[in-house]
Coordinates of N, CA and C in Angstrom, one line a residue:
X1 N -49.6 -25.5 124.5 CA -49.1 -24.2 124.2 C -47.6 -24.2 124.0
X2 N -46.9 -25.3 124.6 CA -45.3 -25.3 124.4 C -45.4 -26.4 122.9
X3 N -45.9 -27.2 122.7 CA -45.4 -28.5 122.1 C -45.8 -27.9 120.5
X4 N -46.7 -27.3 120.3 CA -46.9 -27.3 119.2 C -46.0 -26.3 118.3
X5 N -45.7 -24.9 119.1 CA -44.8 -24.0 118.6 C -43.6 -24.9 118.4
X6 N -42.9 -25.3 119.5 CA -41.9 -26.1 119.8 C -41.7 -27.3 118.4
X7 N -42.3 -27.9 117.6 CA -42.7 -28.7 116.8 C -42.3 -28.2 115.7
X8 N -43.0 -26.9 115.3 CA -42.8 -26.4 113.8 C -42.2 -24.7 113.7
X9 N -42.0 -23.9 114.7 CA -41.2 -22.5 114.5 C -39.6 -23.0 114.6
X10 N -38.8 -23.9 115.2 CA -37.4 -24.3 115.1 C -37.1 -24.2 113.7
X11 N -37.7 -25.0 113.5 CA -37.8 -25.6 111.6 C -37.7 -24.6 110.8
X12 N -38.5 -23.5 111.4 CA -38.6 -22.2 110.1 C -37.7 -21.5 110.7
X13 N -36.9 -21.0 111.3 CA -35.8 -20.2 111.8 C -35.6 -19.7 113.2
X14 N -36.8 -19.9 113.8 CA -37.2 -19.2 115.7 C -36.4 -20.2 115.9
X15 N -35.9 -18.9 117.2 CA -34.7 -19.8 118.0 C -35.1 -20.9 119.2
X16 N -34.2 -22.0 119.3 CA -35.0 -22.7 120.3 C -34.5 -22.9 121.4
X17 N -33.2 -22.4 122.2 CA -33.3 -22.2 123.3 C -34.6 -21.4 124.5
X18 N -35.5 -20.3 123.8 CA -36.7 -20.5 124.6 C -37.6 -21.8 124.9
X19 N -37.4 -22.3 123.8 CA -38.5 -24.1 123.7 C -37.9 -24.7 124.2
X20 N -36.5 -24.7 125.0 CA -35.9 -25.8 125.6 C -36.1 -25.4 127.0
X21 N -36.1 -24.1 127.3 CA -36.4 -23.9 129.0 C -37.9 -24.1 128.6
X22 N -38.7 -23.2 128.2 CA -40.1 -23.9 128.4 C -40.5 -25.8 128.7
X23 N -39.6 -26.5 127.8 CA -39.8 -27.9 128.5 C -39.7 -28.1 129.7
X24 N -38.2 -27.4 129.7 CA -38.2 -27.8 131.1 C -39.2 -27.3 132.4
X25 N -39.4 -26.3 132.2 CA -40.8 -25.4 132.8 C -41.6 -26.2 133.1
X26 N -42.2 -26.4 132.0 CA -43.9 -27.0 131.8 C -43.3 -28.9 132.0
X27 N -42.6 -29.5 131.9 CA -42.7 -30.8 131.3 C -41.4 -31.9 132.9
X28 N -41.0 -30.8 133.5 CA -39.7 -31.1 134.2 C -38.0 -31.6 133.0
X29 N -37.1 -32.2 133.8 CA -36.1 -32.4 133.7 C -36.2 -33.1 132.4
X30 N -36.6 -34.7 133.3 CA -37.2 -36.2 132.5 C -37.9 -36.0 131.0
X31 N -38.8 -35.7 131.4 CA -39.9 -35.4 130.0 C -39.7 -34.3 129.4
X32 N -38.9 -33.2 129.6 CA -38.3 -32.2 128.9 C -37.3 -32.9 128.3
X33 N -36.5 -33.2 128.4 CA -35.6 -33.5 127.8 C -35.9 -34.7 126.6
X34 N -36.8 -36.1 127.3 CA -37.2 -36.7 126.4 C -38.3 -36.0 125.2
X35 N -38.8 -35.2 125.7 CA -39.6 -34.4 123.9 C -38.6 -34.0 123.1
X36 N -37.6 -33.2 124.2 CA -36.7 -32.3 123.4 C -36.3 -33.4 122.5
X37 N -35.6 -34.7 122.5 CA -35.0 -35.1 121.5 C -36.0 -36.1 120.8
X38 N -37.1 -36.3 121.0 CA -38.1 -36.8 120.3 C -38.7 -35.9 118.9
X39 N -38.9 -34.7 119.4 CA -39.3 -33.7 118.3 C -38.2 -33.0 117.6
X40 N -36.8 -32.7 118.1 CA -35.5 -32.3 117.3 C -35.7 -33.5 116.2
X41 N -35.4 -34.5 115.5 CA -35.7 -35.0 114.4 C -36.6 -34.3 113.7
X42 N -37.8 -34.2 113.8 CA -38.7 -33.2 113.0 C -38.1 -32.2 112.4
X43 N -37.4 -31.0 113.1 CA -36.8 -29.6 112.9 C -35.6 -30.2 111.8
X44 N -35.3 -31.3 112.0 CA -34.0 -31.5 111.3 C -34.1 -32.4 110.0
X45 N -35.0 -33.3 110.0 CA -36.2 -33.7 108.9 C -36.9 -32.6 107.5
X46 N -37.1 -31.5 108.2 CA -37.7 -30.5 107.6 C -36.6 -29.7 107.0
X47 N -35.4 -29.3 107.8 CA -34.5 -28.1 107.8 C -34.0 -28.9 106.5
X48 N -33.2 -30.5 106.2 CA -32.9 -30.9 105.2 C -33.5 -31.6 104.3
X49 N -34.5 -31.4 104.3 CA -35.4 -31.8 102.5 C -35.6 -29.8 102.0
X50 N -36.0 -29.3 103.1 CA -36.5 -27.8 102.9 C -35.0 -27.3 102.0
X51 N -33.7 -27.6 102.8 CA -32.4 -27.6 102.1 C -32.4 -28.0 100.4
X52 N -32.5 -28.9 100.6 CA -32.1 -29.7 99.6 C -33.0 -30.1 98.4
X53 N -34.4 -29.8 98.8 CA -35.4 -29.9 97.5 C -36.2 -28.2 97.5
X54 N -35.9 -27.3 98.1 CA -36.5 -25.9 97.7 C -35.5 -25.1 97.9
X55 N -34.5 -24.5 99.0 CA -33.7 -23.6 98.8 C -32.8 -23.8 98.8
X56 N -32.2 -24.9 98.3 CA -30.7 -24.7 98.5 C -29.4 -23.8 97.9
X57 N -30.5 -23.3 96.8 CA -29.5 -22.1 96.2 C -29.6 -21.1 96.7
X58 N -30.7 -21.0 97.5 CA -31.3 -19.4 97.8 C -30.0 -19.5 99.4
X59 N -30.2 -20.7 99.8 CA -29.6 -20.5 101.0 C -28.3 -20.3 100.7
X60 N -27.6 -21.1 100.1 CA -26.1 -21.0 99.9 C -25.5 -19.3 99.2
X61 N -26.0 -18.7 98.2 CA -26.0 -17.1 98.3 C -26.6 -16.5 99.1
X62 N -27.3 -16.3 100.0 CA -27.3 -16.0 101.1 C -26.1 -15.9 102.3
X63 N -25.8 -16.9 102.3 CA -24.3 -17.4 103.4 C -23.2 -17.1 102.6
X64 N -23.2 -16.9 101.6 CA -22.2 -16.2 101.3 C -22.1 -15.0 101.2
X65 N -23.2 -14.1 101.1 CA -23.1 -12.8 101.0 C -22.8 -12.2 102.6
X66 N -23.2 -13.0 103.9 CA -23.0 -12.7 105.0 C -21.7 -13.4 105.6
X67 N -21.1 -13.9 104.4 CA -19.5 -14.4 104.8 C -19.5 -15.9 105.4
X68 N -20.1 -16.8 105.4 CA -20.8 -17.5 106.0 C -20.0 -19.1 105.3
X69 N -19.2 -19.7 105.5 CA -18.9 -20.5 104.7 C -18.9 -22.5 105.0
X70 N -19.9 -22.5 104.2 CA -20.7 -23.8 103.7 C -19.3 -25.3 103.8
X71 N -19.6 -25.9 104.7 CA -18.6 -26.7 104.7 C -18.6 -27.6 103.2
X72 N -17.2 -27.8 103.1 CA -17.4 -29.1 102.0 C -16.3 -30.4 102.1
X73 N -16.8 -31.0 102.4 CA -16.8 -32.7 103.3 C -16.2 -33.7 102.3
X74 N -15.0 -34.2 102.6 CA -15.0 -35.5 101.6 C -16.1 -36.9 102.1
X75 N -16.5 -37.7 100.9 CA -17.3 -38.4 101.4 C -17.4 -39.1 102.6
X76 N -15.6 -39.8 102.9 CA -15.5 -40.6 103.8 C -15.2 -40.0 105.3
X77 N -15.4 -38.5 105.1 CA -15.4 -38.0 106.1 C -16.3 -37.3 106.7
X78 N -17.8 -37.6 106.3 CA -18.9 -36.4 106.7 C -19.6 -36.8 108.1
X79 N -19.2 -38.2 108.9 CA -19.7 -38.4 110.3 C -18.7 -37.3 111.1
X80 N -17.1 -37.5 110.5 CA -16.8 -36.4 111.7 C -16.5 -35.0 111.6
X81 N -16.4 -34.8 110.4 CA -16.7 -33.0 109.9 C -18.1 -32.6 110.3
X82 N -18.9 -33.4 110.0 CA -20.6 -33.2 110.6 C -21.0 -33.3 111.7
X83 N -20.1 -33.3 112.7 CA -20.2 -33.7 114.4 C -19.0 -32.2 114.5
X84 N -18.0 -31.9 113.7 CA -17.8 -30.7 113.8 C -18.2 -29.7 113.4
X85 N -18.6 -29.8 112.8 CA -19.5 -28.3 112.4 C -20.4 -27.9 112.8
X86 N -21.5 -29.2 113.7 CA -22.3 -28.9 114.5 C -21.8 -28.2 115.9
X87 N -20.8 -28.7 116.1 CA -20.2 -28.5 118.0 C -19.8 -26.8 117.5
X88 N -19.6 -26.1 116.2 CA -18.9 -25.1 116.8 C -19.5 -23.9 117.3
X89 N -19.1 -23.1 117.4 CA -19.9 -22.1 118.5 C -20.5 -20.8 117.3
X90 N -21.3 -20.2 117.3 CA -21.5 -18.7 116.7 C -22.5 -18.9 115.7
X91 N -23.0 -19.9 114.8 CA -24.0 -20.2 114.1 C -25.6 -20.7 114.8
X92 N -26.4 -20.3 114.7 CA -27.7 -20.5 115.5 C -27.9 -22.0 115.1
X93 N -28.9 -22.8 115.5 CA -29.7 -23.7 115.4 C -29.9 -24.1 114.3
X94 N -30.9 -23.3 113.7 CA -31.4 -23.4 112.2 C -30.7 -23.2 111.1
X95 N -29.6 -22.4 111.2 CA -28.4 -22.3 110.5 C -27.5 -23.1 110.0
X96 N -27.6 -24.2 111.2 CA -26.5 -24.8 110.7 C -27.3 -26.2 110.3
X97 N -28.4 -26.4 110.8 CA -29.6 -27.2 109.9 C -29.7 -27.4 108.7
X98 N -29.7 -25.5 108.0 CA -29.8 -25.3 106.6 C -28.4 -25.3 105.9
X99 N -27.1 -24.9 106.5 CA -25.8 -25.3 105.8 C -25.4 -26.8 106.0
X100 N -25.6 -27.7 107.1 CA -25.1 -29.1 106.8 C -25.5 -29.6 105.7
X101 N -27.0 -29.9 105.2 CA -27.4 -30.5 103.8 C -26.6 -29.5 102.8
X102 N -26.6 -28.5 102.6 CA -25.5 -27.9 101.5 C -24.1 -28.8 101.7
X103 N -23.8 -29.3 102.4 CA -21.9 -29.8 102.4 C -22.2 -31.3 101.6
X104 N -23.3 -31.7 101.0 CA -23.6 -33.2 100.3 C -23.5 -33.9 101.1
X105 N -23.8 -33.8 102.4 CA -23.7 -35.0 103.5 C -25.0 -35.6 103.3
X106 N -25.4 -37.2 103.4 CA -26.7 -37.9 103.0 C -27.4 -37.9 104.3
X107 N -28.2 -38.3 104.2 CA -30.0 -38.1 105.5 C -29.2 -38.3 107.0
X108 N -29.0 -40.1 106.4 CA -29.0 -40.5 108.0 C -27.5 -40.0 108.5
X109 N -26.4 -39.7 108.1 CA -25.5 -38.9 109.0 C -25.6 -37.6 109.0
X110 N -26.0 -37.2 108.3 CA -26.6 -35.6 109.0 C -27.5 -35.5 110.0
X111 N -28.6 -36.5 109.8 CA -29.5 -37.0 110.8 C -28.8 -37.6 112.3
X112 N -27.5 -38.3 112.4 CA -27.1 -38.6 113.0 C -26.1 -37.4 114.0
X113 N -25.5 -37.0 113.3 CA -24.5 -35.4 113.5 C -25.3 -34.4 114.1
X114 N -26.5 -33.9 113.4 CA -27.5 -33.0 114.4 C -27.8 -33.6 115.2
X115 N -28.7 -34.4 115.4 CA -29.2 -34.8 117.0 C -28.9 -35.2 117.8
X116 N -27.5 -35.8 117.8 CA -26.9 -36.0 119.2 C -26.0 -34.8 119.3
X117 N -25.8 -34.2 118.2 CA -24.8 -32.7 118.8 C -25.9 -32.1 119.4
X118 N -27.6 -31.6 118.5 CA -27.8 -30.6 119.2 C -28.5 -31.0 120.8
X119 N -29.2 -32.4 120.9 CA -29.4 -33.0 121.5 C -28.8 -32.2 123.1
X120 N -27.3 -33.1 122.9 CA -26.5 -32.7 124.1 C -26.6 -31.6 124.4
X121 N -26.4 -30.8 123.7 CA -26.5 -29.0 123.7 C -27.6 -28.5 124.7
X122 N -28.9 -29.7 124.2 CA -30.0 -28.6 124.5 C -30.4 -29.0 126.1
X123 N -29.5 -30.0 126.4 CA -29.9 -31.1 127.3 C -29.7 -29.6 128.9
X124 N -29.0 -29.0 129.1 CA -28.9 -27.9 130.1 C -29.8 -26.9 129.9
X125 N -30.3 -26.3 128.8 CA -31.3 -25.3 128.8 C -32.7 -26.3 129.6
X126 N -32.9 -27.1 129.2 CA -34.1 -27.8 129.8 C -33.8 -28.0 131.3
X127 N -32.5 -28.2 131.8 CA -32.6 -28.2 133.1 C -32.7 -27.1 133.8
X128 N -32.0 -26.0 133.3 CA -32.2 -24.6 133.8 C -34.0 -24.1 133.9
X129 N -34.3 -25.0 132.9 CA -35.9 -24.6 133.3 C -36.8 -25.1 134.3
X130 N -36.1 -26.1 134.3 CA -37.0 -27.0 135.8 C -36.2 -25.8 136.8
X131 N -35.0 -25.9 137.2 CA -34.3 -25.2 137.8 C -34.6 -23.8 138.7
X132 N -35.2 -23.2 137.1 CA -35.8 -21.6 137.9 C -37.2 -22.3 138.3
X133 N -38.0 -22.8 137.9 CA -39.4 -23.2 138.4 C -39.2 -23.9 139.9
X134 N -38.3 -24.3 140.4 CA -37.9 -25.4 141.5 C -37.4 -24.1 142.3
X135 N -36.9 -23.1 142.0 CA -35.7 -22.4 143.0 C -34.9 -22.9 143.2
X136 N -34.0 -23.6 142.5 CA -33.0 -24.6 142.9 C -32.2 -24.6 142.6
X137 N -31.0 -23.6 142.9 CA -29.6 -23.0 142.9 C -29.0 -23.9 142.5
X138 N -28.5 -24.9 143.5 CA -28.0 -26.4 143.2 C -27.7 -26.9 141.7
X139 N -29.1 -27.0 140.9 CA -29.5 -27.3 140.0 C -29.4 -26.1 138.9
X140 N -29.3 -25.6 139.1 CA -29.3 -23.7 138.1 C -27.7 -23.8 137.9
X141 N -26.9 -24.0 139.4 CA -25.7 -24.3 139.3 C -24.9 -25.3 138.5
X142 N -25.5 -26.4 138.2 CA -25.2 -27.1 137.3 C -25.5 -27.8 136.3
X143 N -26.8 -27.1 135.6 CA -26.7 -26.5 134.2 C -26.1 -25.3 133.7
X144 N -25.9 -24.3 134.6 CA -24.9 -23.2 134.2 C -22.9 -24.1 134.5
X145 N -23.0 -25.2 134.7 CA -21.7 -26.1 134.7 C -22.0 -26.6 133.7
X146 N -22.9 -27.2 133.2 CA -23.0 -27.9 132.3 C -22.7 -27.0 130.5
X147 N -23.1 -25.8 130.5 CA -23.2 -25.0 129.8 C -22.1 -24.1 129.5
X148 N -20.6 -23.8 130.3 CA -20.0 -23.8 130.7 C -19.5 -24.5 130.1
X149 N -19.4 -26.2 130.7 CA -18.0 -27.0 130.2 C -18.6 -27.2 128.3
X150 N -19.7 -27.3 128.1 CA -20.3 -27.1 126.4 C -20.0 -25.7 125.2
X151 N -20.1 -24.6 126.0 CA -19.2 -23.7 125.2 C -17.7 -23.8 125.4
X152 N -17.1 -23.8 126.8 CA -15.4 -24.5 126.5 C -15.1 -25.4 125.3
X153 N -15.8 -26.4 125.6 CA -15.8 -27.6 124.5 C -15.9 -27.1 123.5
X154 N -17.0 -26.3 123.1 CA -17.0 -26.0 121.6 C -16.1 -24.7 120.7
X155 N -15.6 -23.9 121.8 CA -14.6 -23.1 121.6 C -13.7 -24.0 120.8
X156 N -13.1 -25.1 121.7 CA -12.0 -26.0 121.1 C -11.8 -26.8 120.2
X157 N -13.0 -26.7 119.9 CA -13.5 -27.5 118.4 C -13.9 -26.7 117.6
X158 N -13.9 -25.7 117.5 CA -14.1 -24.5 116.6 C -12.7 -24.0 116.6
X159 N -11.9 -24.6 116.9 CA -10.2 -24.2 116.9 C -9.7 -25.9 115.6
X160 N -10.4 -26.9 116.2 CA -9.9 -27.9 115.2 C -10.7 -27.6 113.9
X161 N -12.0 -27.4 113.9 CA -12.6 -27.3 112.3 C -12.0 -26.4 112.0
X162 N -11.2 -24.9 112.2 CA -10.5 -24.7 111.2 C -9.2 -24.9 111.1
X163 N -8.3 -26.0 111.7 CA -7.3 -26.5 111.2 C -7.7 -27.5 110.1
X164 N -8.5 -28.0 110.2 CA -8.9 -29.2 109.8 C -9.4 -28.5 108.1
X165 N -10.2 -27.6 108.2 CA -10.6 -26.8 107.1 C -9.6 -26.2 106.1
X166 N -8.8 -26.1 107.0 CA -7.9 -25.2 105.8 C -6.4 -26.4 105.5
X167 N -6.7 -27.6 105.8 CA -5.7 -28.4 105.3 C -6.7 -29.4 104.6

């Protein structure tokens, strides 16, 4: 009931911080977290061929009519603009899935850039879910630390991508 939503609604636009406490819910800490980044490739597999061989135009007018602006990467620089643009804060999941392949970044560092950004990211929602299932303050407490020092962080890197952007 978790794995298979979890699998293919990310992909199409459903948000997946539910599917990341549900791991942790149903699967614990360990095995939550190890699906979570076992099946994130899939979501991210799909989100950039879906980019890149059927909407990419539809998406890129889209993002721009909601002000939304599509990074564009020099070549020799798309491992660390693509590890930035992932970390920054205010774009959902899927969003930024379907704008990274727009920036002409190739498979495997985009592939590389999402999954360890969202990876890390998702790594506290899964604890928070064993967490509430456990009663375990302790543990609630530090995925809500964890989550915490991940939006600080990404505040501050959403301070360099647009230095970095506009020079």
């Amino acid at each position: 009931m978790v794995l298979l939503p979890y699998a293919v609604l990310p992909a199409v636009g459903f948000p997946v911080v539910p599917f990341l406490v549900l791991l942790g819910l149903r699967f614990g800490t360990v095995w939550g977290v190890v699906i979570m980044l076992a099946v994130t490739p899939l979501h991210l597999a799909v989100s950039y061929w879906f980019t890149r061989k059927v909407a990419g135009r539809w998406i890129q007018s889209l993002a721009e009519k909601i002000g939304v602006s599509i990074p564009r990467m020099p070549e020799n620089r798309h491992l660390g603009y693509g590890f930035l643009f992932m970390a920054i804060p205010g774009l959902s999941y899927a969003l930024k899935n379907y704008l990274l392949p727009l920036s002409g970044i190739r498979f495997l560092p985009y592939m590389a850039c999402a999954w360890l950004t969202q990876g890390i990211m998702g790594i506290p929602f899964v604890i928070m879910g064993r967490a509430v299932v456990q009663w375990d303050m302790k543990l609630l407490g530090v995925a809500g630390g964890i989550i915490l020092a991940i939006f600080l962080f990404r505040r501050k890197i959403h301070g360099i991508y647009r230095h970095v952007m506009k020079s």
